[in-house]
Short mmCIF file of C-alpha atoms and ligand atoms in Angstrom, two decimals:
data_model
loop_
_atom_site.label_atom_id
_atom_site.label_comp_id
_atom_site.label_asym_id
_atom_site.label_seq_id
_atom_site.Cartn_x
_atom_site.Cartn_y
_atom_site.Cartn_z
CA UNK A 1190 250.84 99.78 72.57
CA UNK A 1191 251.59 96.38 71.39
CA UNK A 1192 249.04 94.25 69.74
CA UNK A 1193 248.67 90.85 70.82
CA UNK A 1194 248.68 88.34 67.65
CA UNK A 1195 245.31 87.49 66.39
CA UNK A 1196 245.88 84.26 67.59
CA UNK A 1197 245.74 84.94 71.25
CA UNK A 1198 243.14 87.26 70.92
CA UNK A 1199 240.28 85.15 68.84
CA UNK A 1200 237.49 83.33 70.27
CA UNK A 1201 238.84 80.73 72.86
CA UNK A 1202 237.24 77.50 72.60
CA UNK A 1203 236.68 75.36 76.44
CA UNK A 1204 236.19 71.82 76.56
CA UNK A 1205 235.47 69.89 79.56
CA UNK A 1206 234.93 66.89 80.72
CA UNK A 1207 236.01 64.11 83.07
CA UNK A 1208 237.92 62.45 80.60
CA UNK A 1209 238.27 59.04 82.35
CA UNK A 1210 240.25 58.81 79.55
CA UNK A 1211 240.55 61.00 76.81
CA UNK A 1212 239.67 59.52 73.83
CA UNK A 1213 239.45 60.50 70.09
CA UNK A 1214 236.00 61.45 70.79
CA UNK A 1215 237.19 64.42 72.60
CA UNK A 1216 239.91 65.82 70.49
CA UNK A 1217 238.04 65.78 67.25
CA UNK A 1218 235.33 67.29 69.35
CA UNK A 1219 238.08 70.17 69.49
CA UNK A 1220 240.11 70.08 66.11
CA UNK A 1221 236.36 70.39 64.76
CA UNK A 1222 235.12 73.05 66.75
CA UNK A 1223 238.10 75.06 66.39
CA UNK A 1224 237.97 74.81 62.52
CA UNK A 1225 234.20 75.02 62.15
CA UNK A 1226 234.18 78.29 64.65
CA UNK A 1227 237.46 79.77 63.16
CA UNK A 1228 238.37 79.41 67.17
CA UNK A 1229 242.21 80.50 67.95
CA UNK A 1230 242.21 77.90 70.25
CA UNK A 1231 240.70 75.15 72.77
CA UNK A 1232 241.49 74.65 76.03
CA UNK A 1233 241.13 71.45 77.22
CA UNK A 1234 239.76 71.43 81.50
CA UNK A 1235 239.85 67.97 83.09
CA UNK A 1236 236.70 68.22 85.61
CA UNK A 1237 238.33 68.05 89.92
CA UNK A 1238 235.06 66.36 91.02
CA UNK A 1239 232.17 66.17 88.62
CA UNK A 1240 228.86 67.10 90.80
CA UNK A 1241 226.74 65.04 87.99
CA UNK A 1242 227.94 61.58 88.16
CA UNK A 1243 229.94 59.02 90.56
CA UNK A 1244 233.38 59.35 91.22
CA UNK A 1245 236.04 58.95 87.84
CA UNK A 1246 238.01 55.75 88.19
CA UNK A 1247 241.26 57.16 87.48
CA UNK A 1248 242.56 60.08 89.66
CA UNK A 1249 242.66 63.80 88.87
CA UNK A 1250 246.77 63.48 88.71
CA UNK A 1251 246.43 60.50 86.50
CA UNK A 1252 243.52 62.37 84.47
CA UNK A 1253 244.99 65.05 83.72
CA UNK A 1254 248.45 64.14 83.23
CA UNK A 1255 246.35 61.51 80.37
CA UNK A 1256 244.95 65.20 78.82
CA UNK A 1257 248.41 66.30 78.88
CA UNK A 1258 250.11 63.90 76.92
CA UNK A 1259 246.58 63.70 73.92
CA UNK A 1260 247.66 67.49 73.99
CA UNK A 1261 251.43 67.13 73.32
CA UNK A 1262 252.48 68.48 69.76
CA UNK A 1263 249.31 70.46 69.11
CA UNK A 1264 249.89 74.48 69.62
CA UNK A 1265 246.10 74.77 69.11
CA UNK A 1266 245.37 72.97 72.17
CA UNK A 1267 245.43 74.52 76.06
CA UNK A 1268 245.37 72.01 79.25
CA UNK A 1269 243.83 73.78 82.37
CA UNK A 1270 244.29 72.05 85.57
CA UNK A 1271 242.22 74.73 87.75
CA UNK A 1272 239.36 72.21 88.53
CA UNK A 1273 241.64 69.77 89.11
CA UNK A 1274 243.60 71.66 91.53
CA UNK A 1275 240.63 73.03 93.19
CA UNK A 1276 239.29 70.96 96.49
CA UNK A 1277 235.41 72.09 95.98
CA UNK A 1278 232.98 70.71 93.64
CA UNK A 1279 233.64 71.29 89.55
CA UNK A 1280 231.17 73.65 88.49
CA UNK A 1281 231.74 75.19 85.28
CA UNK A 1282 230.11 78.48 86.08
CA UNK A 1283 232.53 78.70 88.55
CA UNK A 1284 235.52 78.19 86.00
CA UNK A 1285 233.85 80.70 83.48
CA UNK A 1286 233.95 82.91 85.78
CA UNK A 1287 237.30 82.42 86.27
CA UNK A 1288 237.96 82.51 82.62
CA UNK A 1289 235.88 85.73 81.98
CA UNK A 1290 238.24 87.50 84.77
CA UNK A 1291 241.48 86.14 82.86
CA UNK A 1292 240.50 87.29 79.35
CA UNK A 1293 239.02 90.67 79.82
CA UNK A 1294 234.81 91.19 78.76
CA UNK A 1295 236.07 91.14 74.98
CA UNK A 1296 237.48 87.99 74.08
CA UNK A 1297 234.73 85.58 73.00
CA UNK A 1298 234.88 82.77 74.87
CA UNK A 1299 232.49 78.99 73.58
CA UNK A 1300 231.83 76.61 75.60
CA UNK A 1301 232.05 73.29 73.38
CA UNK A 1302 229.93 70.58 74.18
CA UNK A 1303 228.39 67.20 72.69
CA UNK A 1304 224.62 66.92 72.11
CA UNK A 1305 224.22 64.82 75.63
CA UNK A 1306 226.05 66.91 77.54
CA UNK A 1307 224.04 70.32 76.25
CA UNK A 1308 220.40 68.24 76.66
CA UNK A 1309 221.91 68.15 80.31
CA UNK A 1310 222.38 71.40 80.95
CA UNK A 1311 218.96 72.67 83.24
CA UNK A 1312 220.82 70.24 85.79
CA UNK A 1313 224.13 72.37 86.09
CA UNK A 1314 224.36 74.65 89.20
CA UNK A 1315 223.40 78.45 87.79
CA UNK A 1316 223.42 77.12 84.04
CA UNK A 1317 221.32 80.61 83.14
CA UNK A 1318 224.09 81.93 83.82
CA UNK A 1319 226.51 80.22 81.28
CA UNK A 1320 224.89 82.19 78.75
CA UNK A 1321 226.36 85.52 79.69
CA UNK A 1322 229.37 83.75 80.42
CA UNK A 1323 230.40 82.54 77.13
CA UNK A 1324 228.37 81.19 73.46
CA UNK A 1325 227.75 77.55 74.02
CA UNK A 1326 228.83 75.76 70.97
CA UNK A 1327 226.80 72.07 70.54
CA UNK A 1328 227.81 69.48 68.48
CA UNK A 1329 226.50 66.28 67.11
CA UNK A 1330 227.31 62.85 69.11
CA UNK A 1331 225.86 59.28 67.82
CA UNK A 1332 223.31 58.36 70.43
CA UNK A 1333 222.03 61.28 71.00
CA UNK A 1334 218.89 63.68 69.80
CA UNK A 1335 220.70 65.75 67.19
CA UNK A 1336 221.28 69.24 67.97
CA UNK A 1337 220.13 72.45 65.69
CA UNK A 1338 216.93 72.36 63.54
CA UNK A 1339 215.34 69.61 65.67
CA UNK A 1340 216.02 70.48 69.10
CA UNK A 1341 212.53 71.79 69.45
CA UNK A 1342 210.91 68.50 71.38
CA UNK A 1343 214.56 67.15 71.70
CA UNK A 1344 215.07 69.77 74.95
CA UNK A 1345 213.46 70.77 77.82
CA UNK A 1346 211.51 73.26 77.45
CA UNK A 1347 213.35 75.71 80.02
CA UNK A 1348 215.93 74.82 78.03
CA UNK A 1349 214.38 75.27 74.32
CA UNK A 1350 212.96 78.90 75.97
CA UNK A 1351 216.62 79.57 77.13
CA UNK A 1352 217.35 79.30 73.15
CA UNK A 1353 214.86 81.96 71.98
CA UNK A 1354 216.91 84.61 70.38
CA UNK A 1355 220.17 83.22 70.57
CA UNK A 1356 220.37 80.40 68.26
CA UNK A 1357 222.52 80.74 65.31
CA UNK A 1358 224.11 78.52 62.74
CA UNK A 1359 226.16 81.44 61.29
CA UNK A 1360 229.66 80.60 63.56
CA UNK A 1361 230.80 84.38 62.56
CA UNK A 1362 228.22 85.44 65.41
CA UNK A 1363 230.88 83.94 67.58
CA UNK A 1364 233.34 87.19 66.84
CA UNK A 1365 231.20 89.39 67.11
CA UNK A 1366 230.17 89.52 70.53
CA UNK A 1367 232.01 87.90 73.89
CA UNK A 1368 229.13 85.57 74.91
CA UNK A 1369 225.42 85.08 74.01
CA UNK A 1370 225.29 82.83 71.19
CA UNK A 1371 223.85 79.36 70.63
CA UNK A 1372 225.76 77.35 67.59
CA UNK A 1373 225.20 74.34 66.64
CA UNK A 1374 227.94 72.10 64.33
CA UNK A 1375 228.42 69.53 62.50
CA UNK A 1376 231.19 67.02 63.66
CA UNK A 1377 232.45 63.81 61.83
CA UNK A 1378 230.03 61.46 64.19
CA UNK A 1379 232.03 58.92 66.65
CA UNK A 1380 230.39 56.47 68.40
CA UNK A 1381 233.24 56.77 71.20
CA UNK A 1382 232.76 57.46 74.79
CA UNK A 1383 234.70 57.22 77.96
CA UNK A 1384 232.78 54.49 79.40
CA UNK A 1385 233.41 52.35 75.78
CA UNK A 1386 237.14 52.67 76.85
CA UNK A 1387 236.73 51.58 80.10
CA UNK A 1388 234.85 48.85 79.69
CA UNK A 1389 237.10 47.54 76.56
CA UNK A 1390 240.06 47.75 79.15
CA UNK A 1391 238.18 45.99 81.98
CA UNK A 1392 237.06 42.83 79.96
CA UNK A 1393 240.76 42.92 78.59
CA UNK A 1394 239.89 43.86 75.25
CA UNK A 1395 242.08 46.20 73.12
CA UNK A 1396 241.13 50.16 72.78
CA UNK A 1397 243.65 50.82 70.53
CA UNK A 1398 242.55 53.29 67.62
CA UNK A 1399 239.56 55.27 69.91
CA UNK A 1400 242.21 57.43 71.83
CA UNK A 1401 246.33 58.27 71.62
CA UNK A 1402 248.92 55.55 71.48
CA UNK A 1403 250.44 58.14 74.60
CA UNK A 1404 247.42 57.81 76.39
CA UNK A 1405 247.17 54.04 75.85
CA UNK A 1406 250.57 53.83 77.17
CA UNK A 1407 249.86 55.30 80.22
CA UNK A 1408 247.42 53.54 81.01
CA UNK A 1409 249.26 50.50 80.88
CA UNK A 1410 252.06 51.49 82.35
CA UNK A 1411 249.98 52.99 85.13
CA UNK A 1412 248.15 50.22 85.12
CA UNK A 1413 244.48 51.80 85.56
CA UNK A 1414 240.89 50.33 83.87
CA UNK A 1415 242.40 46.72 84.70
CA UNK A 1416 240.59 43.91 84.55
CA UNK A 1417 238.86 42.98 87.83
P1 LIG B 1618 231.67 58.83 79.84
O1 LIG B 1618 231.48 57.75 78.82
O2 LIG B 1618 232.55 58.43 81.01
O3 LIG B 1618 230.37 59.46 80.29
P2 LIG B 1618 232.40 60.78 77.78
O4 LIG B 1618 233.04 59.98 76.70
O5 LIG B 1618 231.00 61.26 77.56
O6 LIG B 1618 232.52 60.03 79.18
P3 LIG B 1618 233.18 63.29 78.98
O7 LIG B 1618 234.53 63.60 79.51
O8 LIG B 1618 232.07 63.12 79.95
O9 LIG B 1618 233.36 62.00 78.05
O10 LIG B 1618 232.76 64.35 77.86
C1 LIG B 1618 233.25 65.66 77.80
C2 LIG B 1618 232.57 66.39 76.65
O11 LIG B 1618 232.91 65.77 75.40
C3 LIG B 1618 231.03 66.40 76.72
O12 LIG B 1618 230.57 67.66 76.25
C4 LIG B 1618 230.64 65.31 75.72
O13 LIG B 1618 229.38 65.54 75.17
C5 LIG B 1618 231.73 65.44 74.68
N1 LIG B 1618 232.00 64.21 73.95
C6 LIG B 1618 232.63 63.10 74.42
N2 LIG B 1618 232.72 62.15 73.49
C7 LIG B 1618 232.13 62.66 72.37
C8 LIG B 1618 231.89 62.15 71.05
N3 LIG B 1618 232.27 60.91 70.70
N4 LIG B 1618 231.26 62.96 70.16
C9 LIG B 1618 230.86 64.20 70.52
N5 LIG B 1618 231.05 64.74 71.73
C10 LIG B 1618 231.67 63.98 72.66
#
C-alpha cells in the first residue's frame, strides 16, 4: 500500500470567487487560511457564471488565465477551471459535490470565505447543504460585520440557527472530521475588493500594489477594465 504524503492528504482549502481580477485580497485570504487551518493546500475556483450578481466584465478565459498567473510559483496553491468550463450556472454545491466525489468521504475539505460572502449564504441554491459538504471557514473583511463572537445579530437568523453546534474557533476541529465545522479566523484586514480594482482601472488610475505585477500585466496587455 503506498501512503500518499501528508501533504496531499490534509484538509484542502477552496476558494472561490469571480475574481474580476484577482487581487491581494484574495491570496492572503488563502496564504492565511492555509496557515491559520494548518490546510495542505487551497485551491483557487474562478466562478463560470455567478447566479448572485451581473455578468463579470472580463471573460472566464481571461479570468481564469488572471488566477493562473497570481498562482504561478506557489506549490500551496491549486487553480480549478471546472466552473469555468462548465456551460450551466456556478453553484458551489454543485462543485462540492464534485470535490467530495474526487477526494474520497475522508479528506476534510473548508470552504474559505470573507465575512460578506458567508452573511450571504441563505441566498445560495441548497446552502444547508454546504455543511455536510465541507467546514466553512469565515474570515474577517473591512466593511463588513465581523465574523465569530459577534455574529449573533450580525446573521440571519436561519443562518445563526444553521451555526448551533458547529461553531468552533479551535481550527484542529478541521482534521478531525471531513465536513461539519464552522471556524472563524483572523486575517490581516484589507480594504481591497474587485470592484476597487475595476474602478481604479476605469477612471485611469493606477492599481498597482492591491494585486500581482503578472496580473497587472495582463490586464494591460489584454487591455480589459479600460477607461470608457
Ligand atoms: P467584487 O468587488 O467584484 O464584488 P470581491 O473583491 O469581493 O469582488 P470575489 O471574487 O467576489 O471578490 O470574492 C471571492 C471571495 O474572496 C469571497 O469569499 C470574498 O468574501 C473573499 N474576499 C475578497 N476580497 C477579500 C478581502 N479583501 N478580505 C477578505 N476576504 C475577501
Amino acid at each position: 500500500m503506498t501512503t500518499m504524503p501528508a501533504t496531499e492528504a490534509g484538509p484542502l482549502g477552496l476558494l472561490g470567487g469571480t475574481f474580476d481580477p484577482i487581487h491581494l485580497g484574495h491570496l492572503r485570504l488563502a496564504e492565511e487560511a492555509r496557515e491559520a487551518l494548518g490546510l495542505a493546500r487551497v485551491r483557487l475556483i474562478p466562478a463560470g457564471r455567478p447566479p448572485h450578481r451581473d455578468a463579470p466584465s472580463s471573460s472566464g478565459a481571461d479570468r481564469l488565465a488572471m488566477v493562473r498567473l497570481a498562482a504561478a510559483g506557489n506549490p500551496a496553491l491549486e487553480v480549478d477551471d471546472g466552473e469555468i468550463r462548465a456551460t450551466s450556472r456556478s453553484y458551489t454545491v454543485l462543485t462540492l459535490e464534485r470535490l467530495r466525489a474526487e477526494v474520497g468521504a475522508q479528506r476534510p475539505l473548508v470552504l474559505i470565505l470573507g465575512a460578506d460572502a458567508f452573511q450571504g449564504l441563505p441566498s445560495w441554491h441548497r446552502w444547508q447543504e454546504l455543511f455536510s459538504l465541507a467546514h466553512l471557514a469565515v474570515a474577517n473583511r473591512p466593511g463588513y460585520a465581523p465574523h465569530g463572537r459577534r455574529w449573533p445579530g450580525v446573521l440571519s437568523p436561519e443562518l445563526d440557527q444553521a451555526c448551533v453546534g458547529r461553531l468552533s474557533n479551535d481550527p484542529t476541529q478541521i482534521a478531525t472530521a471531513p465536513a461539519g465545522r464552522v471556524v472563524p479566523f483572523d486575517m490581516t484586514p484589507l480594504g481591497i475588493s474587485a470592484s476597487l480594482v475595476r474602478d481604479l482601472l476605469a477612471s485611469g488610475h493606477s492599481a498597482r500594489y492591491l494585486l500581482p505585477d503578472s496580473v497587472l500585466d495582463y490586464i494591460a496587455r489584454h487591455r480589459l477594465y479600460r477607461p470608457h
